[in-house]
Every structure is written in C-alpha cells, then in structure tokens.
Short mmCIF file of C-alpha atoms and ligand atoms in Angstrom, two decimals:
data_model
loop_
_atom_site.label_atom_id
_atom_site.label_comp_id
_atom_site.label_asym_id
_atom_site.label_seq_id
_atom_site.Cartn_x
_atom_site.Cartn_y
_atom_site.Cartn_z
CA MET A 371 -14.91 13.02 -19.12
CA ALA A 372 -14.83 11.94 -15.47
CA ILE A 373 -13.68 8.42 -14.85
CA ARG A 374 -16.26 5.94 -13.40
CA TYR A 375 -15.33 3.18 -11.13
CA ILE A 376 -16.81 -0.35 -11.41
CA SER A 377 -16.69 -3.29 -9.27
CA THR A 378 -14.69 -6.46 -10.19
CA ARG A 379 -17.82 -8.61 -9.40
CA GLY A 380 -20.22 -6.60 -11.48
CA GLN A 381 -23.09 -6.41 -9.02
CA ALA A 382 -22.36 -3.07 -7.21
CA PRO A 383 -23.28 0.37 -8.77
CA ALA A 384 -20.58 2.36 -10.84
CA LEU A 385 -19.36 5.37 -8.64
CA ASN A 386 -17.50 8.52 -9.33
CA PHE A 387 -14.17 9.33 -7.55
CA GLU A 388 -15.67 10.93 -4.48
CA GLU A 389 -18.03 7.92 -3.99
CA VAL A 390 -15.21 5.45 -4.45
CA LEU A 391 -13.01 7.24 -2.03
CA LEU A 392 -15.72 6.97 0.78
CA ALA A 393 -16.76 3.40 -0.08
CA GLY A 394 -13.76 1.36 0.05
CA LEU A 395 -15.03 -2.21 -0.60
CA ALA A 396 -17.84 -2.53 -3.22
CA SER A 397 -21.10 -3.63 -1.80
CA ASP A 398 -20.95 -6.84 -3.77
CA GLY A 399 -17.71 -7.74 -2.19
CA GLY A 400 -15.74 -6.80 -5.10
CA LEU A 401 -13.02 -4.10 -5.68
CA TYR A 402 -13.39 -0.92 -7.49
CA VAL A 403 -11.17 -0.32 -10.60
CA PRO A 404 -11.49 2.56 -13.26
CA GLU A 405 -13.87 1.67 -16.05
CA GLN A 406 -11.20 2.95 -18.37
CA LEU A 407 -7.59 4.10 -17.58
CA PRO A 408 -6.14 7.46 -18.80
CA THR A 409 -3.15 6.92 -21.14
CA PHE A 410 -0.30 9.06 -22.01
CA SER A 411 1.54 9.21 -25.37
CA GLU A 412 5.25 8.89 -25.46
CA ALA A 413 5.55 12.66 -26.27
CA LYS A 414 3.45 13.39 -23.16
CA ILE A 415 5.45 11.25 -20.95
CA ARG A 416 8.66 12.94 -22.34
CA SER A 417 7.17 16.24 -21.40
CA PHE A 418 6.94 15.08 -17.73
CA ARG A 419 10.77 14.69 -17.50
CA SER A 420 11.63 17.97 -15.55
CA LEU A 421 8.78 17.77 -13.26
CA SER A 422 9.28 17.71 -9.48
CA TYR A 423 7.48 14.75 -7.72
CA PRO A 424 4.47 16.92 -6.69
CA GLU A 425 4.14 18.39 -10.20
CA LEU A 426 4.35 14.87 -11.66
CA ALA A 427 1.80 13.52 -9.14
CA PHE A 428 -0.65 16.16 -10.26
CA GLN A 429 -0.23 15.17 -13.93
CA ILE A 430 -0.82 11.57 -13.25
CA LEU A 431 -3.69 11.89 -10.75
CA GLU A 432 -5.78 14.54 -12.22
CA PRO A 433 -7.55 12.43 -14.69
CA PHE A 434 -8.60 10.11 -11.85
CA VAL A 435 -10.16 12.68 -9.61
CA GLU A 436 -11.76 14.86 -12.34
CA GLY A 437 -15.32 15.92 -11.48
CA SER A 438 -14.84 15.31 -7.81
CA VAL A 439 -11.88 17.40 -6.87
CA SER A 440 -10.97 20.71 -8.76
CA ALA A 441 -7.48 21.02 -10.28
CA ASP A 442 -6.71 23.93 -7.94
CA ASP A 443 -7.69 21.82 -4.80
CA LEU A 444 -5.93 18.88 -6.01
CA LYS A 445 -2.70 20.85 -6.52
CA ALA A 446 -2.88 22.12 -3.04
CA ILE A 447 -3.51 18.76 -1.45
CA ILE A 448 -0.68 17.24 -3.39
CA ASP A 449 1.70 19.96 -2.38
CA ASP A 450 0.74 19.70 1.20
CA THR A 451 0.95 15.84 1.20
CA TYR A 452 4.62 15.59 -0.27
CA ALA A 453 5.90 18.54 1.78
CA GLN A 454 5.57 16.04 4.80
CA PHE A 455 8.36 13.91 3.18
CA ARG A 456 11.81 14.51 4.60
CA HIS A 457 13.86 14.22 1.41
CA PRO A 458 13.70 17.06 -1.24
CA ALA A 459 13.15 14.54 -3.94
CA VAL A 460 10.44 12.92 -2.03
CA ALA A 461 11.38 9.48 -3.64
CA PRO A 462 15.29 9.50 -4.26
CA LEU A 463 16.68 6.98 -6.64
CA ILE A 464 19.97 5.38 -5.40
CA GLN A 465 22.29 3.38 -7.59
CA LEU A 466 23.61 -0.01 -6.34
CA ASP A 467 25.69 -1.05 -9.25
CA ASP A 468 25.72 -0.58 -13.06
CA ASN A 469 22.26 -1.00 -13.66
CA GLN A 470 20.49 -1.84 -10.36
CA TRP A 471 18.64 0.86 -8.45
CA VAL A 472 16.72 1.40 -5.33
CA LEU A 473 13.80 3.73 -5.15
CA GLU A 474 13.65 5.03 -1.53
CA LEU A 475 10.05 5.22 -0.60
CA PHE A 476 10.63 5.64 3.18
CA HIS A 477 11.08 9.30 3.67
CA GLY A 478 7.52 9.88 4.82
CA PRO A 479 6.48 10.40 8.56
CA THR A 480 6.33 6.62 9.37
CA LEU A 481 9.24 5.41 7.35
CA ALA A 482 7.33 3.18 5.13
CA PHE A 483 5.90 3.42 1.53
CA LYS A 484 2.37 3.43 2.75
CA ASP A 485 2.83 6.99 3.65
CA PHE A 486 2.77 7.98 -0.14
CA ALA A 487 -0.86 6.73 -0.25
CA LEU A 488 -2.15 7.41 3.17
CA GLN A 489 -0.95 10.95 3.58
CA LEU A 490 -2.85 11.69 0.38
CA LEU A 491 -5.93 9.57 1.14
CA GLY A 492 -6.39 11.46 4.54
CA ARG A 493 -6.33 14.92 2.84
CA LEU A 494 -8.57 13.87 -0.11
CA LEU A 495 -11.02 12.27 2.28
CA ASP A 496 -11.08 15.29 4.60
CA HIS A 497 -11.53 17.75 1.67
CA VAL A 498 -14.55 15.78 0.22
CA LEU A 499 -16.12 15.34 3.80
CA GLN A 500 -15.66 19.23 4.41
CA ARG A 501 -17.60 20.06 1.42
CA ARG A 502 -20.35 17.51 2.15
CA GLN A 503 -20.54 18.61 5.67
CA GLN A 504 -20.12 15.02 6.87
CA LYS A 505 -17.96 13.26 9.35
CA VAL A 506 -16.86 9.64 9.11
CA VAL A 507 -15.11 7.22 11.53
CA ILE A 508 -12.20 5.19 10.11
CA MET A 509 -11.81 1.72 11.51
CA GLY A 510 -8.88 -0.35 10.71
CA ALA A 511 -6.87 -3.28 11.92
CA THR A 512 -3.18 -3.56 11.79
CA SER A 513 -0.33 -5.93 12.36
CA GLY A 514 2.29 -3.05 11.98
CA ASP A 515 2.78 -0.48 9.22
CA THR A 516 -0.70 0.34 8.13
CA GLY A 517 -2.01 1.58 11.52
CA SER A 518 0.74 4.28 11.95
CA ALA A 519 0.56 5.34 8.25
CA ALA A 520 -3.24 5.73 8.69
CA ILE A 521 -3.02 7.71 11.92
CA GLU A 522 -0.32 9.93 10.51
CA GLY A 523 -2.40 10.45 7.42
CA CYS A 524 -5.54 11.36 9.52
CA LYS A 525 -4.22 13.22 12.43
CA ARG A 526 -5.03 16.76 11.13
CA CYS A 527 -8.28 15.76 9.51
CA SER A 528 -11.09 17.46 11.43
CA ASN A 529 -13.91 15.40 9.81
CA ILE A 530 -12.39 11.99 10.67
CA ASP A 531 -12.04 9.92 13.78
CA ILE A 532 -9.73 7.17 13.58
CA PHE A 533 -9.85 3.85 15.54
CA ILE A 534 -6.97 1.42 15.00
CA LEU A 535 -6.96 -2.10 16.44
CA TYR A 536 -3.81 -4.05 16.97
CA PRO A 537 -2.99 -7.22 18.81
CA ASN A 538 -1.92 -6.32 22.26
CA GLY A 539 1.89 -7.05 22.74
CA ARG A 540 2.12 -8.54 19.20
CA VAL A 541 3.36 -5.52 17.24
CA SER A 542 7.03 -4.17 17.52
CA ASP A 543 7.84 -1.46 20.07
CA VAL A 544 8.78 0.89 17.12
CA GLN A 545 5.54 0.14 15.38
CA ARG A 546 3.37 0.50 18.51
CA ARG A 547 5.05 3.70 19.63
CA GLN A 548 4.60 5.08 15.95
CA MET A 549 0.77 4.69 16.69
CA THR A 550 0.29 5.39 20.25
CA THR A 551 2.44 8.39 20.70
CA VAL A 552 0.65 10.52 18.16
CA GLN A 553 -1.60 12.78 20.17
CA GLY A 554 -4.86 14.10 19.39
CA GLU A 555 -8.70 14.04 20.36
CA THR A 556 -9.65 12.06 17.21
CA ILE A 557 -6.97 9.35 17.29
CA HIS A 558 -7.83 6.20 19.30
CA ASN A 559 -5.47 3.16 19.70
CA LEU A 560 -7.20 -0.03 20.70
CA ALA A 561 -4.88 -2.73 21.92
CA ILE A 562 -7.00 -5.84 21.55
CA GLU A 563 -6.38 -9.07 23.75
CA GLY A 564 -6.11 -11.26 20.68
CA ASP A 565 -4.21 -11.76 17.52
CA PHE A 566 -4.26 -9.73 14.25
CA ASP A 567 -6.98 -12.06 12.74
CA ASP A 568 -9.25 -11.25 15.67
CA CYS A 569 -8.81 -7.43 15.15
CA GLN A 570 -9.47 -7.88 11.38
CA ALA A 571 -12.52 -10.01 12.06
CA MET A 572 -13.89 -7.17 14.40
CA VAL A 573 -13.37 -4.60 11.77
CA LYS A 574 -15.01 -6.74 9.02
CA ALA A 575 -17.98 -7.45 11.32
CA SER A 576 -18.37 -3.89 12.22
CA PHE A 577 -18.65 -2.86 8.41
CA VAL A 578 -21.50 -5.25 7.84
CA ALA A 579 -23.25 -5.01 11.25
CA GLU A 580 -26.22 -2.88 12.36
CA PRO A 581 -24.98 0.76 12.58
CA PHE A 582 -23.46 1.38 16.19
CA LEU A 583 -22.17 4.88 15.92
CA PRO A 584 -24.06 7.93 17.21
CA ASP A 585 -25.51 10.51 14.89
CA GLY A 586 -25.71 8.17 12.03
CA ARG A 587 -21.92 8.41 11.45
CA GLN A 588 -20.50 6.00 8.86
CA LEU A 589 -17.50 3.97 8.83
CA ALA A 590 -14.81 4.38 6.23
CA ALA A 591 -11.97 1.98 5.33
CA VAL A 592 -8.37 2.78 4.61
CA ASN A 593 -6.98 -0.65 4.06
CA SER A 594 -5.21 -1.41 0.62
CA ILE A 595 -8.43 -2.10 -1.15
CA ASN A 596 -9.30 1.54 -1.25
CA TRP A 597 -8.81 2.68 -4.81
CA ALA A 598 -7.16 6.06 -3.87
CA ARG A 599 -4.24 4.13 -2.32
CA ILE A 600 -3.43 2.34 -5.45
CA MET A 601 -3.78 5.59 -7.46
CA ALA A 602 -1.19 7.38 -5.38
CA GLN A 603 1.30 4.60 -5.91
CA ILE A 604 1.28 4.82 -9.75
CA VAL A 605 3.15 8.15 -9.51
CA TYR A 606 6.58 6.85 -8.23
CA TYR A 607 6.78 4.24 -11.05
CA PHE A 608 6.58 7.08 -13.48
CA TYR A 609 9.02 9.23 -11.42
CA ALA A 610 11.75 6.60 -11.31
CA ALA A 611 11.45 5.60 -14.95
CA LEU A 612 11.60 9.14 -16.19
CA LEU A 613 14.92 9.62 -14.20
CA LEU A 614 16.31 6.61 -15.98
CA GLY A 615 15.39 7.61 -19.59
CA ALA A 616 11.86 6.50 -20.10
CA PRO A 617 10.01 6.72 -22.48
CA ASP A 618 12.94 6.19 -24.67
CA ARG A 619 14.14 3.13 -22.72
CA ALA A 620 12.26 0.24 -21.07
CA ILE A 621 12.68 0.06 -17.30
CA ASN A 622 12.18 -2.98 -15.06
CA PHE A 623 10.73 -2.92 -11.35
CA SER A 624 11.02 -5.41 -8.48
CA VAL A 625 8.46 -4.92 -5.93
CA PRO A 626 8.36 -6.56 -2.48
CA THR A 627 4.73 -7.33 -2.12
CA GLY A 628 2.01 -9.10 0.00
CA ASN A 629 -1.21 -7.71 -0.80
CA PHE A 630 -0.48 -7.04 -4.36
CA GLY A 631 -1.30 -3.34 -3.87
CA ASP A 632 2.01 -1.78 -4.67
CA ILE A 633 2.88 -3.89 -7.77
CA PHE A 634 -0.57 -3.51 -9.08
CA ALA A 635 0.00 0.21 -9.26
CA GLY A 636 3.02 -0.69 -11.55
CA TYR A 637 0.91 -2.81 -13.73
CA LEU A 638 -1.34 0.19 -14.08
CA ALA A 639 1.60 2.59 -14.91
CA ARG A 640 2.46 0.28 -17.64
CA CYS A 641 -1.14 0.21 -18.95
CA MET A 642 -1.14 3.93 -19.08
CA GLY A 643 1.89 4.01 -21.32
CA LEU A 644 4.99 3.76 -19.22
CA PRO A 645 7.53 1.34 -20.89
CA ILE A 646 7.93 -1.24 -18.17
CA ASP A 647 9.46 -4.52 -19.49
CA GLN A 648 9.71 -6.66 -16.30
CA LEU A 649 7.55 -6.39 -13.17
CA VAL A 650 8.95 -8.85 -10.59
CA ILE A 651 6.84 -10.07 -7.72
CA ALA A 652 9.11 -10.53 -4.76
CA THR A 653 7.60 -12.47 -1.83
CA ASN A 654 8.76 -13.84 1.54
CA LYS A 655 8.06 -17.38 2.45
CA ASN A 656 4.24 -16.44 2.54
CA ASP A 657 4.36 -16.93 -1.13
CA VAL A 658 0.83 -17.15 -2.21
CA LEU A 659 1.54 -14.95 -5.20
CA HIS A 660 4.62 -16.77 -6.31
CA ARG A 661 2.64 -20.11 -6.11
CA ILE A 662 -0.10 -18.52 -8.34
CA LEU A 663 2.43 -17.50 -10.92
CA THR A 664 4.12 -20.93 -10.97
CA SER A 665 1.05 -23.34 -10.62
CA GLY A 666 -2.00 -21.25 -11.51
CA GLU A 667 -3.60 -22.26 -8.28
CA TYR A 668 -4.73 -19.63 -5.87
CA ALA A 669 -4.62 -21.26 -2.42
CA ARG A 670 -4.25 -19.99 1.20
CA GLN A 671 -1.57 -21.67 3.32
CA GLN A 672 -0.81 -21.39 7.11
CA LEU A 673 0.61 -18.05 7.91
CA GLU A 674 4.41 -18.12 8.82
CA LYS A 675 6.15 -15.49 10.82
CA SER A 676 8.98 -13.99 8.70
CA LEU A 677 11.65 -11.45 9.03
CA SER A 678 9.50 -9.19 6.74
CA PRO A 679 6.41 -8.88 8.89
CA SER A 680 4.60 -6.40 6.64
CA MET A 681 4.34 -9.00 3.89
CA ASP A 682 3.01 -11.87 6.03
CA ILE A 683 -0.24 -12.55 4.58
CA THR A 684 -2.32 -15.55 3.33
CA VAL A 685 -4.60 -13.89 0.91
CA SER A 686 -3.52 -11.28 -1.53
CA SER A 687 -6.49 -9.06 -1.80
CA ASN A 688 -5.71 -6.82 -4.74
CA PHE A 689 -4.88 -9.94 -6.92
CA GLU A 690 -8.47 -9.72 -7.61
CA ARG A 691 -8.02 -6.55 -9.48
CA LEU A 692 -5.47 -8.24 -11.76
CA MET A 693 -7.76 -11.30 -12.22
CA PHE A 694 -10.53 -8.97 -13.47
CA ASP A 695 -8.14 -8.00 -16.38
CA LEU A 696 -6.80 -11.44 -16.91
CA TYR A 697 -10.38 -12.60 -17.49
CA ASP A 698 -11.01 -9.83 -19.85
CA ARG A 699 -13.02 -7.90 -17.28
CA ASP A 700 -15.71 -10.62 -17.16
CA ALA A 701 -17.23 -9.64 -13.85
CA ALA A 702 -19.43 -12.78 -13.66
CA ALA A 703 -16.40 -15.00 -13.91
CA ILE A 704 -14.74 -13.16 -11.06
CA ASP A 705 -17.63 -13.20 -8.83
CA HIS A 706 -17.88 -17.11 -9.56
CA LEU A 707 -14.12 -17.56 -8.90
CA MET A 708 -14.20 -15.57 -5.65
CA ARG A 709 -17.11 -17.36 -4.28
CA ASP A 710 -15.29 -20.55 -4.89
CA PHE A 711 -12.18 -19.06 -3.25
CA THR A 712 -14.17 -18.38 0.06
CA ALA A 713 -14.60 -22.12 0.17
CA GLY A 714 -11.11 -23.42 -0.92
CA ALA A 715 -8.48 -23.15 -3.43
CA ILE A 716 -9.17 -22.14 -7.18
CA GLN A 717 -7.47 -22.82 -10.46
CA LEU A 718 -6.94 -20.00 -12.90
CA SER A 719 -7.48 -20.58 -16.67
CA GLU A 720 -4.82 -21.36 -19.15
CA GLY A 721 -5.38 -18.12 -20.85
CA ALA A 722 -5.41 -16.13 -17.73
CA MET A 723 -2.12 -17.72 -16.64
CA LYS A 724 -0.45 -17.19 -19.95
CA GLN A 725 -1.18 -13.50 -19.69
CA ALA A 726 -0.11 -13.30 -16.02
CA ARG A 727 3.18 -14.82 -16.87
CA SER A 728 3.80 -12.47 -19.72
CA LEU A 729 3.27 -9.58 -17.39
CA PHE A 730 5.01 -10.73 -14.28
CA SER A 731 7.94 -12.75 -12.99
CA SER A 732 8.04 -13.96 -9.45
CA HIS A 733 10.55 -15.11 -6.85
CA CYS A 734 10.22 -16.27 -3.06
CA VAL A 735 12.91 -15.29 -0.78
CA SER A 736 13.58 -17.17 2.51
CA ASP A 737 14.56 -15.52 5.79
CA ASP A 738 18.12 -16.76 5.44
CA ASP A 739 18.51 -15.46 2.06
CA THR A 740 16.85 -12.07 3.19
CA ALA A 741 19.57 -11.68 5.86
CA ALA A 742 22.25 -12.91 3.40
CA GLU A 743 21.17 -10.12 0.98
CA ILE A 744 21.22 -7.41 3.60
CA ALA A 745 24.76 -8.41 4.34
CA GLU A 746 25.74 -8.78 0.60
CA VAL A 747 24.50 -5.45 -0.39
CA TRP A 748 26.05 -3.91 2.83
CA SER A 749 29.58 -5.31 1.99
CA ARG A 750 29.43 -4.43 -1.65
CA CYS A 751 27.83 -0.98 -1.63
CA GLY A 752 27.76 0.18 1.99
CA TYR A 753 24.10 0.43 1.61
CA LEU A 754 21.71 -0.80 4.32
CA LEU A 755 18.54 -2.46 3.12
CA ASP A 756 15.61 -3.26 5.27
CA PRO A 757 14.31 -6.77 5.01
CA HIS A 758 11.50 -6.02 2.78
CA SER A 759 13.57 -4.20 0.30
CA ALA A 760 16.15 -6.98 0.55
CA ILE A 761 13.68 -9.48 -0.71
CA GLY A 762 13.13 -6.97 -3.60
CA THR A 763 16.81 -6.74 -4.66
CA ARG A 764 17.24 -10.55 -4.30
CA ALA A 765 14.37 -11.33 -6.38
CA ALA A 766 15.39 -8.63 -8.99
CA LYS A 767 18.78 -10.50 -9.45
CA ALA A 768 17.13 -13.94 -9.73
CA CYS A 769 14.44 -12.95 -12.23
CA ARG A 770 16.10 -10.33 -14.54
CA ARG A 771 16.18 -11.08 -18.16
CA GLU A 772 17.98 -8.22 -19.78
CA ALA A 773 21.18 -6.81 -17.90
CA SER A 774 21.34 -3.75 -20.06
CA GLN A 775 18.14 -2.56 -18.83
CA PRO A 776 17.76 -0.63 -15.56
CA MET A 777 16.14 -2.63 -12.80
CA VAL A 778 14.68 -0.71 -9.87
CA THR A 779 13.69 -2.21 -6.65
CA LEU A 780 11.24 -0.46 -4.55
CA ALA A 781 12.67 0.13 -0.97
CA THR A 782 9.29 -0.04 0.90
CA ALA A 783 10.67 0.63 4.53
CA HIS A 784 13.56 2.31 6.37
CA PRO A 785 15.93 -0.29 8.04
CA ALA A 786 15.53 1.27 11.43
CA LYS A 787 12.03 0.03 11.59
CA PHE A 788 13.28 -3.67 11.40
CA PRO A 789 16.31 -3.88 13.64
CA GLU A 790 15.95 -7.44 14.17
CA ALA A 791 16.52 -8.48 10.53
CA VAL A 792 19.46 -6.10 10.29
CA LEU A 793 20.98 -7.74 13.55
CA ARG A 794 20.54 -11.24 12.05
CA SER A 795 22.33 -10.24 8.85
CA GLY A 796 25.42 -9.69 11.01
CA VAL A 797 26.46 -6.46 9.39
CA GLY A 798 27.62 -5.09 12.66
CA THR A 799 25.91 -1.93 12.55
CA GLN A 800 22.53 -0.84 13.78
CA PRO A 801 20.45 1.81 11.78
CA GLU A 802 19.34 4.83 13.72
CA LEU A 803 15.87 6.31 13.57
CA PRO A 804 15.95 9.59 11.60
CA PRO A 805 15.93 12.79 13.70
CA HIS A 806 12.11 13.31 13.81
CA LEU A 807 11.69 10.01 15.49
CA ALA A 808 14.87 10.08 17.53
CA ASP A 809 12.90 10.66 20.77
CA LEU A 810 10.14 8.18 19.90
CA PHE A 811 10.95 6.10 22.99
CA ASP A 812 10.71 9.04 25.39
CA ARG A 813 7.15 10.08 24.15
CA GLU A 814 3.95 9.44 25.93
CA GLU A 815 1.87 6.67 24.76
CA ARG A 816 -1.93 6.60 24.61
CA PHE A 817 -3.85 3.43 24.07
CA VAL A 818 -6.55 1.39 25.73
CA VAL A 819 -6.59 -2.35 26.21
CA LEU A 820 -9.89 -4.13 25.29
CA PRO A 821 -10.97 -7.79 25.38
CA ASN A 822 -11.51 -9.68 22.07
CA ASP A 823 -15.20 -8.90 22.19
CA LEU A 824 -17.02 -6.95 19.60
CA ALA A 825 -19.77 -5.60 21.54
CA ARG A 826 -17.27 -4.06 23.98
CA VAL A 827 -15.24 -2.63 21.28
CA GLN A 828 -18.17 -1.00 19.60
CA GLU A 829 -19.48 0.43 22.86
CA HIS A 830 -15.96 1.95 23.39
CA MET A 831 -15.92 3.46 20.03
CA ALA A 832 -19.40 5.05 20.42
CA SER A 833 -18.65 6.47 23.81
CA ARG A 834 -15.49 8.12 22.61
CA LEU A 835 -17.08 9.97 19.82
CA LYS A 836 -17.73 13.57 20.25
CA ALA A 837 -21.02 15.07 18.98
C1 PLP B 533 2.64 -3.03 3.28
C2 PLP B 533 4.07 -3.29 2.95
C3 PLP B 533 4.52 -4.08 1.90
C4 PLP B 533 3.60 -4.76 1.03
O1 PLP B 533 2.77 -3.88 0.21
P1 PLP B 533 1.57 -4.43 -0.63
O2 PLP B 533 0.77 -3.42 -1.11
O3 PLP B 533 0.90 -5.44 0.34
O4 PLP B 533 2.20 -5.10 -1.81
C5 PLP B 533 5.91 -4.27 1.62
N1 PLP B 533 6.96 -3.59 2.43
C6 PLP B 533 6.52 -2.88 3.57
C7 PLP B 533 7.50 -2.27 4.39
C8 PLP B 533 5.09 -2.55 3.90
O5 PLP B 533 4.82 -1.86 4.92
#
C-alpha cells in the first residue's frame, strides 16, 4: 500500500509521494508527514548488514515512494545520486576514541550533509516532472549551505530552473563561489541588496502571490520543510548503526541541528525500528531547541552570529513535525499552537514535554567551547572537525548516559568550508579544499545584483525563463 502524506495542521488534502515532492509546504501552512511509517523487524534490519550505502538507501526509501516512482527507476536514481560522492563508502564512519565516532557526511559535491538530500531531491523531481511533461521553477533563499547544495542538486535537471537569492556581501567567499561558479542556462544566482531575512521574505511572498511566471510555470520549494529531504536523511542513521552492531546493540547519535531536520530523520529511524537509545540535540548559542527541551517554552530570540553559521536560526521549522507526534497527532491542537506562535511564545503541555525529554537530550555550545573542542579533538586524535561537527562532539560528551554504548556524532560539513573557526581554535593548520574544489577561486562567477524589491526580482525571474 502506497503511503499517504498528511499535514500537521489537518486542513490540507492528503497527498501521495509525487504530490508531496512537488508541494513542499502544505496549503494550510503545515508540514507533510507520512500517515504511517514503514517499520522493519530486527531480522530485516540484520539482513541489511552487508549492503552498500546505495543498496541500503533503496531498502529504506522504497516504501516511501511506492506508487509514484517504480523500483527500477528509484534504484537508478539512487545509484546516480550517491555516485556523486567522493568517498567509496559515501558516509565513512571514523573512530575518535573507545566509543566515540564521527559519521562524515561531507563527501558530496558541496562538502556539507545537505548534499545527501538535495542530490536525491533534484533527481526525483526531474524524474517526476519528465513523466508529467511539466517544468517548475525552484526559488530559494540561502545564508550559505543550502543554496549551493540545491544548485548542485538541480544543475543537470532539464525540467527545473533554479533561482537562489542570497544577501549580497554577506555569505562567505567559499559559499558564494560554490553557487556562482556553477555554469548553466538554468542556474540563476541573485545577490540581493539586503539581509537573509529580506531574501527569505521575498521567497515566501512569491509563493503566496499572484502567479508571475510565464507559461503558467509553478514554483517549487527545496527548503528543509520538503518531506523528500527528511526521508533521504533517515538512511545514514541506519548505515552507521548497522556498522556498529545494530540491531543487536543500541546506538546513540549526537546531531548538530538548527531547523530540526537532520535530527528529526534520526527520530524517524528510531520509530522505524532502529534501536537508538539517545538522540542528542546539539545547538550553538541560537539555542531555541535547547530552551524548549529545558523549559517547555517555544520562543524566538534575537539572532546571534556564531562560528557555526549554518545553525544560526531563530525558528526551528521542522520541530512542528515532532510536535505533531508529541500531541498524539492532534492536528487541531498543532494548528492552534502554531497560530499562537505567530503572535509570540508558546508553552508545550506537560505530557508533550515528558515525551520529548524521554526521546531527546540537548546541549548548547558557545563559540569559545566550539573552538576549544576543535583544538581538543585535534590534539587528542589528529582529527580536524568543522565548527558544526565540533558542537556535536562537545554535546555528545556532555549528554551521554551510557559509556559502553557507541555514540556517533554526525559531521555535517568539511572543515575547509569554515576556515575562520579553525583559525580561531589555534590548531595551527588550515584545512585545504578537496581536489574537485581546489581551483574554486580561479573559476568564473555568474550572478546579478538586484535591489531588495520584490517586483524587480520577479520581473527579472520572468525575463530569464526560456519558453
Ligand atoms: C544545514 C546545516 C546544519 C543544520 O541542519 P538542520 O537540518 O537544520 O538540523 C548543520 N550543519 C551544517 C554544516 C549545515 O549545513
């Protein structure tokens, strides 16, 4: 039976996989989740042990796409997706000490874990669009990693034009060049004279505004609320746990997180039968998630720039997906809470918080401690962490309950992407970009600078689309 996807706010129609892939956000403002999760028995999970990463991905993802993508097509798409990764293991597991491990998720084209989902998402979208004889326009805002991962994921998709808005002069040189040096008729980089919030506001407004694209072309979203991204991230939890002895042994994970997308995938892996004991939410000083876990209050705070910019957020969008389960899938309750949240802070119920705390631990790591952690792991193991991953290993140490169980930290980015943090740690070495990006600073850049003006941006987009 094909899985149906339902909205956390209960007012939008249920969709199949193909529809949810194209929809992004639900029409009632909610997020789509599977009506029912596939589950795997212990014996079934044991049978996954000898599978390669793409083979495992096929086993885990097939139930989610059934009815929309055939098994053969899915296999081909997955093989092509993970062939883009530059390590034969795709997600190699590295040992730091007796029972601490790092799962390297940065061997994709843009050196951050977002490639796992966006390489797959681009291919799945293009496949579905090809069959429907349809073209879409992806519009997204980025403060760094998402833009380049989305562009890399869509650059060979003939049915997708992609427009990425970023704040002019406010993304790092590496991050900007990873977007602007990708050449292609369908790739459009828009440097907006404003900040990230201005970019995001224009994207949001465009999704609800009157159609402005020629030929009735529709907009599609690739931000982390797209279900397909979450789905792709479930796989590596299984992959790491199997290498460490699951399902015959419980495994723990520590996840540097901002939007709650990555760690929510870990929660789903656990719901699907993977024996995960602890899931550690690791945050930087933008600690909205840590504050929820400790106080039960979900409240925005002023954004603060940190050494781990990809986790600098004030609202954790995917947390709504967990809330839906914490409230026993009572969509009316979530609708009510999220309406209140647009106006201000909300307080989660005792019952919801009790459950949340039984599922997750959390820890907030300052910039000083992030730098200290990079230095400490470097001096103890000769291993260089990026600042996001360092938040993960630091939180893992602070939160772990059972030293005899393996603790796996997800390493979400390559250290060469964040030289500033490495410099601040004082390790005295600078990580180099891997060979495929070694000439990044010699490549030609392509972007246009536009004012912070919605009408001008939309005009530009319409004019750039070929018939
Ligand atoms: C996006 C990102 C994160 C946070 O991921 P979430 O899905 O928001 O939890 C962490 N680290 C890096 C390097 C990222 O690019």
